[in-house]
PDB file of C-alpha atoms in Angstrom:
ATOM      1  CA  PHE A 268     108.045 126.060  27.712  1.00  0.00           C
ATOM      2  CA  HIS A 269     108.805 125.578  23.743  1.00  0.00           C
ATOM      3  CA  PHE A 270     110.237 122.615  22.177  1.00  0.00           C
ATOM      4  CA  SER A 271     111.189 122.655  18.372  1.00  0.00           C
ATOM      5  CA  TYR A 272     112.243 119.850  16.188  1.00  0.00           C
ATOM      6  CA  ALA A 273     112.811 120.124  12.207  1.00  0.00           C
ATOM      7  CA  TYR A 274     113.927 117.388   9.927  1.00  0.00           C
ATOM      8  CA  ASN A 275     114.787 119.001   6.783  1.00  0.00           C
ATOM      9  CA  LYS A 276     115.609 116.625   3.626  1.00  0.00           C
ATOM     10  CA  THR A 277     117.201 117.822   0.760  1.00  0.00           C
ATOM     11  CA  GLY A 278     117.041 116.061  -2.632  1.00  0.00           C
ATOM     12  CA  GLU A 279     116.249 112.363  -2.895  1.00  0.00           C
ATOM     13  CA  SER A 280     118.429 109.506  -1.395  1.00  0.00           C
ATOM     14  CA  PHE A 281     119.803 108.591  -4.965  1.00  0.00           C
ATOM     15  CA  ASP A 282     121.001 112.105  -5.570  1.00  0.00           C
ATOM     16  CA  PRO A 283     124.414 112.753  -5.148  1.00  0.00           C
ATOM     17  CA  GLY A 284     123.957 115.923  -2.753  1.00  0.00           C
ATOM     18  CA  ALA A 285     121.244 114.767  -0.790  1.00  0.00           C
ATOM     19  CA  ARG A 286     121.229 115.109   2.822  1.00  0.00           C
ATOM     20  CA  VAL A 287     118.947 115.159   5.678  1.00  0.00           C
ATOM     21  CA  GLN A 288     119.445 117.491   8.570  1.00  0.00           C
ATOM     22  CA  LYS A 289     117.793 116.906  12.260  1.00  0.00           C
ATOM     23  CA  ASP A 290     117.479 120.340  14.212  1.00  0.00           C
ATOM     24  CA  TYR A 291     116.115 120.687  17.790  1.00  0.00           C
ATOM     25  CA  MET A 292     115.450 124.167  19.753  1.00  0.00           C
ATOM     26  CA  ILE A 293     114.306 124.535  23.435  1.00  0.00           C
ATOM     27  CA  ASN A 294     113.394 127.436  24.906  1.00  0.00           C
ATOM     28  CA  TRP A 295     112.302 127.541  28.692  1.00  0.00           C
ATOM     29  CA  ASN A 296     111.455 130.616  30.942  1.00  0.00           C
ATOM     30  CA  HIS A 297     110.287 130.469  34.349  1.00  0.00           C
ATOM     31  CA  GLN A 298     110.026 132.905  37.425  1.00  0.00           C
ATOM     32  CA  SER A 299     108.909 131.851  40.646  1.00  0.00           C
ATOM     33  CA  ASP A 300     106.500 134.209  42.537  1.00  0.00           C
ATOM     34  CA  ALA A 301     108.414 135.542  45.667  1.00  0.00           C
ATOM     35  CA  LYS A 302     104.801 135.336  47.562  1.00  0.00           C
ATOM     36  CA  ALA A 303     104.411 131.807  46.782  1.00  0.00           C
ATOM     37  CA  ILE A 304     107.159 130.403  49.078  1.00  0.00           C
ATOM     38  CA  PRO A 305     108.885 133.301  50.883  1.00  0.00           C
ATOM     39  CA  GLY A 306     112.603 133.012  51.280  1.00  0.00           C
ATOM     40  CA  GLN A 307     112.945 130.597  48.314  1.00  0.00           C
ATOM     41  CA  SER A 308     113.207 131.146  44.640  1.00  0.00           C
ATOM     42  CA  PHE A 309     113.417 128.904  41.219  1.00  0.00           C
ATOM     43  CA  ASN A 310     114.178 130.555  38.046  1.00  0.00           C
ATOM     44  CA  ALA A 311     115.140 129.223  34.810  1.00  0.00           C
ATOM     45  CA  SER A 312     116.115 130.829  31.381  1.00  0.00           C
ATOM     46  CA  VAL A 313     116.907 128.011  28.968  1.00  0.00           C
ATOM     47  CA  GLN A 314     117.977 128.393  25.237  1.00  0.00           C
ATOM     48  CA  LEU A 315     119.369 125.159  23.892  1.00  0.00           C
ATOM     49  CA  GLY A 316     119.684 123.610  20.536  1.00  0.00           C
ATOM     50  CA  SER A 317     121.649 122.513  17.721  1.00  0.00           C
ATOM     51  CA  SER A 318     124.201 124.693  15.949  1.00  0.00           C
ATOM     52  CA  THR A 319     122.129 124.869  12.821  1.00  0.00           C
ATOM     53  CA  PHE A 320     118.329 125.225  13.924  1.00  0.00           C
ATOM     54  CA  TYR A 321     118.402 128.891  13.232  1.00  0.00           C
ATOM     55  CA  SER A 322     120.343 128.986   9.839  1.00  0.00           C
ATOM     56  CA  ASN A 323     117.838 125.859   8.532  1.00  0.00           C
ATOM     57  CA  ASN A 324     114.677 126.759   9.716  1.00  0.00           C
ATOM     58  CA  SER A 325     114.256 130.597  10.162  1.00  0.00           C
ATOM     59  CA  TYR A 326     113.897 133.721   7.552  1.00  0.00           C
ATOM     60  CA  ASP A 327     114.698 136.025  10.418  1.00  0.00           C
ATOM     61  CA  PRO A 328     118.082 137.554   9.965  1.00  0.00           C
ATOM     62  CA  ASN A 329     118.616 138.214  13.746  1.00  0.00           C
ATOM     63  CA  GLN A 330     118.149 134.684  14.560  1.00  0.00           C
ATOM     64  CA  ILE A 331     120.165 133.236  11.761  1.00  0.00           C
ATOM     65  CA  LEU A 332     123.232 135.668  12.727  1.00  0.00           C
ATOM     66  CA  GLN A 333     122.758 134.890  16.491  1.00  0.00           C
ATOM     67  CA  ASN A 334     125.642 132.490  17.291  1.00  0.00           C
ATOM     68  CA  GLN A 335     125.344 132.281  21.261  1.00  0.00           C
ATOM     69  CA  TYR A 336     122.877 130.006  23.471  1.00  0.00           C
ATOM     70  CA  GLN A 337     122.476 130.923  27.010  1.00  0.00           C
ATOM     71  CA  SER A 338     121.272 129.169  29.884  1.00  0.00           C
ATOM     72  CA  ASN A 339     120.881 129.299  33.482  1.00  0.00           C
ATOM     73  CA  ILE A 340     118.540 127.522  36.146  1.00  0.00           C
ATOM     74  CA  SER A 341     119.161 128.636  39.840  1.00  0.00           C
ATOM     75  CA  TYR A 342     117.399 127.932  42.836  1.00  0.00           C
ATOM     76  CA  SER A 343     118.201 130.150  46.035  1.00  0.00           C
ATOM     77  CA  LYS A 344     116.885 129.778  49.651  1.00  0.00           C
ATOM     78  CA  ASN A 345     117.392 132.262  52.582  1.00  0.00           C
ATOM     79  CA  TRP A 346     116.465 131.025  56.004  1.00  0.00           C
ATOM     80  CA  GLU A 347     114.342 133.601  57.753  1.00  0.00           C
ATOM     81  CA  GLY A 348     115.468 134.917  60.914  1.00  0.00           C
ATOM     82  CA  THR A 349     118.981 133.532  60.342  1.00  0.00           C
ATOM     83  CA  PRO A 350     121.997 134.849  58.372  1.00  0.00           C
ATOM     84  CA  PHE A 351     122.186 131.574  56.103  1.00  0.00           C
ATOM     85  CA  GLY A 352     121.400 131.657  52.463  1.00  0.00           C
ATOM     86  CA  LEU A 353     122.348 128.897  49.662  1.00  0.00           C
ATOM     87  CA  THR A 354     122.262 129.259  45.880  1.00  0.00           C
ATOM     88  CA  LEU A 355     122.151 126.293  43.488  1.00  0.00           C
ATOM     89  CA  SER A 356     122.931 126.720  39.535  1.00  0.00           C
ATOM     90  CA  ALA A 357     123.394 125.464  36.372  1.00  0.00           C
ATOM     91  CA  LEU A 358     124.926 127.614  33.406  1.00  0.00           C
ATOM     92  CA  HIS A 359     125.124 126.604  29.821  1.00  0.00           C
ATOM     93  CA  ASN A 360     127.086 128.763  27.131  1.00  0.00           C
ATOM     94  CA  GLN A 361     127.014 127.520  23.375  1.00  0.00           C
ATOM     95  CA  ASN A 362     128.533 129.370  20.472  1.00  0.00           C
ATOM     96  CA  THR A 363     127.265 128.064  17.302  1.00  0.00           C
ATOM     97  CA  ALA A 364     129.791 129.366  15.217  1.00  0.00           C
ATOM     98  CA  THR A 365     132.652 127.451  16.857  1.00  0.00           C
ATOM     99  CA  ARG A 366     130.323 124.872  18.430  1.00  0.00           C
ATOM    100  CA  GLN A 367     132.005 125.051  21.729  1.00  0.00           C
ATOM    101  CA  VAL A 368     129.886 124.415  24.485  1.00  0.00           C
ATOM    102  CA  ASN A 369     130.552 125.600  28.423  1.00  0.00           C
ATOM    103  CA  VAL A 370     128.587 123.793  31.184  1.00  0.00           C
ATOM    104  CA  THR A 371     129.046 124.570  34.650  1.00  0.00           C
ATOM    105  CA  LEU A 372     126.822 122.054  36.786  1.00  0.00           C
ATOM    106  CA  PRO A 373     126.666 122.607  39.890  1.00  0.00           C
ATOM    107  CA  ALA A 374     127.587 126.151  40.972  1.00  0.00           C
ATOM    108  CA  PHE A 375     127.228 126.129  44.423  1.00  0.00           C
ATOM    109  CA  ASN A 376     126.942 128.884  47.138  1.00  0.00           C
ATOM    110  CA  PHE A 377     126.608 128.846  50.742  1.00  0.00           C
ATOM    111  CA  HIS A 378     126.872 132.280  52.915  1.00  0.00           C
ATOM    112  CA  ILE A 379     126.289 133.779  56.249  1.00  0.00           C
ATOM    113  CA  THR A 380     126.006 137.230  56.271  1.00  0.00           C
ATOM    114  CA  GLN A 381     127.634 139.704  58.775  1.00  0.00           C
ATOM    115  CA  ILE A 382     127.267 138.615  62.254  1.00  0.00           C
ATOM    116  CA  ASN A 383     129.017 140.006  65.408  1.00  0.00           C
ATOM    117  CA  PRO A 384     130.226 136.560  66.826  1.00  0.00           C
ATOM    118  CA  PHE A 385     131.434 137.974  70.205  1.00  0.00           C
ATOM    119  CA  GLN A 386     128.732 140.442  70.875  1.00  0.00           C
ATOM    120  CA  ASN A 387     126.648 140.024  74.243  1.00  0.00           C
ATOM    121  CA  LYS A 388     123.375 141.727  74.001  1.00  0.00           C
ATOM    122  CA  ASN A 389     122.958 141.564  77.715  1.00  0.00           C
ATOM    123  CA  ARG A 390     125.978 143.530  78.340  1.00  0.00           C
ATOM    124  CA  VAL A 391     125.392 147.319  79.306  1.00  0.00           C
ATOM    125  CA  THR A 392     128.893 148.732  78.621  1.00  0.00           C
ATOM    126  CA  PRO A 393     130.188 147.358  75.246  1.00  0.00           C
ATOM    127  CA  ARG A 394     133.965 145.648  75.251  1.00  0.00           C
ATOM    128  CA  TRP A 395     136.469 146.219  72.405  1.00  0.00           C
ATOM    129  CA  TYR A 396     135.545 142.595  70.875  1.00  0.00           C
ATOM    130  CA  ASP A 397     131.931 143.171  70.625  1.00  0.00           C
ATOM    131  CA  LYS A 398     132.557 145.332  67.227  1.00  0.00           C
ATOM    132  CA  ILE A 399     134.140 142.392  65.486  1.00  0.00           C
ATOM    133  CA  THR A 400     132.359 141.226  62.598  1.00  0.00           C
ATOM    134  CA  SER A 401     132.328 138.164  60.299  1.00  0.00           C
ATOM    135  CA  SER A 402     130.796 136.704  57.543  1.00  0.00           C
ATOM    136  CA  TYR A 403     131.222 133.614  55.625  1.00  0.00           C
ATOM    137  CA  THR A 404     131.264 132.480  51.818  1.00  0.00           C
ATOM    138  CA  VAL A 405     131.830 129.018  50.068  1.00  0.00           C
ATOM    139  CA  ASP A 406     131.612 128.612  46.172  1.00  0.00           C
ATOM    140  CA  ILE A 407     132.049 125.369  44.772  1.00  0.00           C
ATOM    141  CA  LEU A 408     132.007 125.070  40.617  1.00  0.00           C
ATOM    142  CA  ASN A 409     132.283 122.437  38.336  1.00  0.00           C
ATOM    143  CA  ARG A 410     132.637 123.138  34.924  1.00  0.00           C
ATOM    144  CA  THR A 411     133.506 121.383  31.778  1.00  0.00           C
ATOM    145  CA  THR A 412     134.069 122.534  27.736  1.00  0.00           C
ATOM    146  CA  PHE A 413     133.146 120.179  24.822  1.00  0.00           C
ATOM    147  CA  TYR A 414     132.313 120.557  21.169  1.00  0.00           C
ATOM    148  CA  ASP A 415     128.762 119.925  20.460  1.00  0.00           C
ATOM    149  CA  SER A 416     129.554 117.776  16.988  1.00  0.00           C
ATOM    150  CA  ILE A 417     131.644 115.182  19.090  1.00  0.00           C
ATOM    151  CA  PHE A 418     129.595 115.275  22.605  1.00  0.00           C
ATOM    152  CA  SER A 419     128.242 111.710  23.829  1.00  0.00           C
ATOM    153  CA  PHE A 420     126.951 111.175  27.447  1.00  0.00           C
ATOM    154  CA  ASN A 421     128.785 107.529  27.103  1.00  0.00           C
ATOM    155  CA  THR A 422     132.236 109.438  26.776  1.00  0.00           C
ATOM    156  CA  LEU A 423     131.905 112.257  29.368  1.00  0.00           C
ATOM    157  CA  GLY A 424     133.770 111.456  32.683  1.00  0.00           C
ATOM    158  CA  LEU A 425     134.496 113.025  35.791  1.00  0.00           C
ATOM    159  CA  ASP A 426     138.043 113.613  34.854  1.00  0.00           C
ATOM    160  CA  GLN A 427     136.821 116.091  32.062  1.00  0.00           C
ATOM    161  CA  PHE A 428     135.341 118.311  34.650  1.00  0.00           C
ATOM    162  CA  GLN A 429     137.421 121.398  36.134  1.00  0.00           C
ATOM    163  CA  SER A 430     136.279 121.541  40.006  1.00  0.00           C
ATOM    164  CA  GLY A 431     137.265 124.063  42.493  1.00  0.00           C
ATOM    165  CA  ILE A 432     136.178 125.292  45.936  1.00  0.00           C
ATOM    166  CA  HIS A 433     136.739 128.800  47.371  1.00  0.00           C
ATOM    167  CA  HIS A 434     136.292 129.949  50.940  1.00  0.00           C
ATOM    168  CA  SER A 435     136.125 133.457  52.252  1.00  0.00           C
ATOM    169  CA  VAL A 436     135.842 134.572  55.853  1.00  0.00           C
ATOM    170  CA  PRO A 437     136.220 138.316  56.063  1.00  0.00           C
ATOM    171  CA  ILE A 438     136.612 139.714  59.692  1.00  0.00           C
ATOM    172  CA  SER A 439     136.558 143.040  60.527  1.00  0.00           C
ATOM    173  CA  ALA A 440     136.300 145.996  63.266  1.00  0.00           C
ATOM    174  CA  SER A 441     135.855 149.472  63.637  1.00  0.00           C
ATOM    175  CA  TYR A 442     136.738 151.787  66.697  1.00  0.00           C
ATOM    176  CA  THR A 443     136.141 155.485  67.395  1.00  0.00           C
ATOM    177  CA  ILE A 444     139.429 156.918  69.051  1.00  0.00           C
ATOM    178  CA  LEU A 445     139.416 160.461  71.114  1.00  0.00           C
ATOM    179  CA  ARG A 446     135.799 161.058  69.621  1.00  0.00           C
ATOM    180  CA  TYR A 447     136.994 162.072  66.071  1.00  0.00           C
ATOM    181  CA  VAL A 448     139.354 159.637  64.958  1.00  0.00           C
ATOM    182  CA  ASN A 449     137.882 156.224  63.082  1.00  0.00           C
ATOM    183  CA  MET A 450     139.953 153.123  62.895  1.00  0.00           C
ATOM    184  CA  SER A 451     139.049 150.252  61.054  1.00  0.00           C
ATOM    185  CA  PHE A 452     140.824 146.742  60.716  1.00  0.00           C
ATOM    186  CA  SER A 453     140.086 144.238  58.551  1.00  0.00           C
ATOM    187  CA  VAL A 454     141.616 140.394  57.572  1.00  0.00           C
ATOM    188  CA  ASN A 455     140.369 138.111  54.893  1.00  0.00           C
TER     189      ASN A 455
END
């Protein structure tokens, strides 16, 4: 984790061109060890700051010319022995040239991997419906766009977010006919 704050003062308060510039930069990288908690992970890559931080506080031309800050924080869980999985994340993208900021908070994904819902494991001779497979996914997004020069938590309301839900339930089956012909069906 790294936090930088800069207070740049140009001229004196009585000078006509005097100004004070306050800049900040937050950098945070974290990756959880897969062995620490099996089936769970928490990862973060955060780069968040004021639009003028590098132009006012760096001599590195690559940093000065960089105009994109991106962040991603995510938590994932897969339940062992089940087909269930969950991912929660927060995303941030900031263009320092246009001062536009895009935030997705939260991005939610729940999924069930491919299963055979009608399969009977005790049956000796399989039935036609034993080969039907299905899975499920739901994605929920909540995002907003604003300009960093006019942003305030006090003016940010739920009506400024774009929200959406997407469900997907693919169902498929594959059969062998006359030993040499494969026929597949799918519905989504």
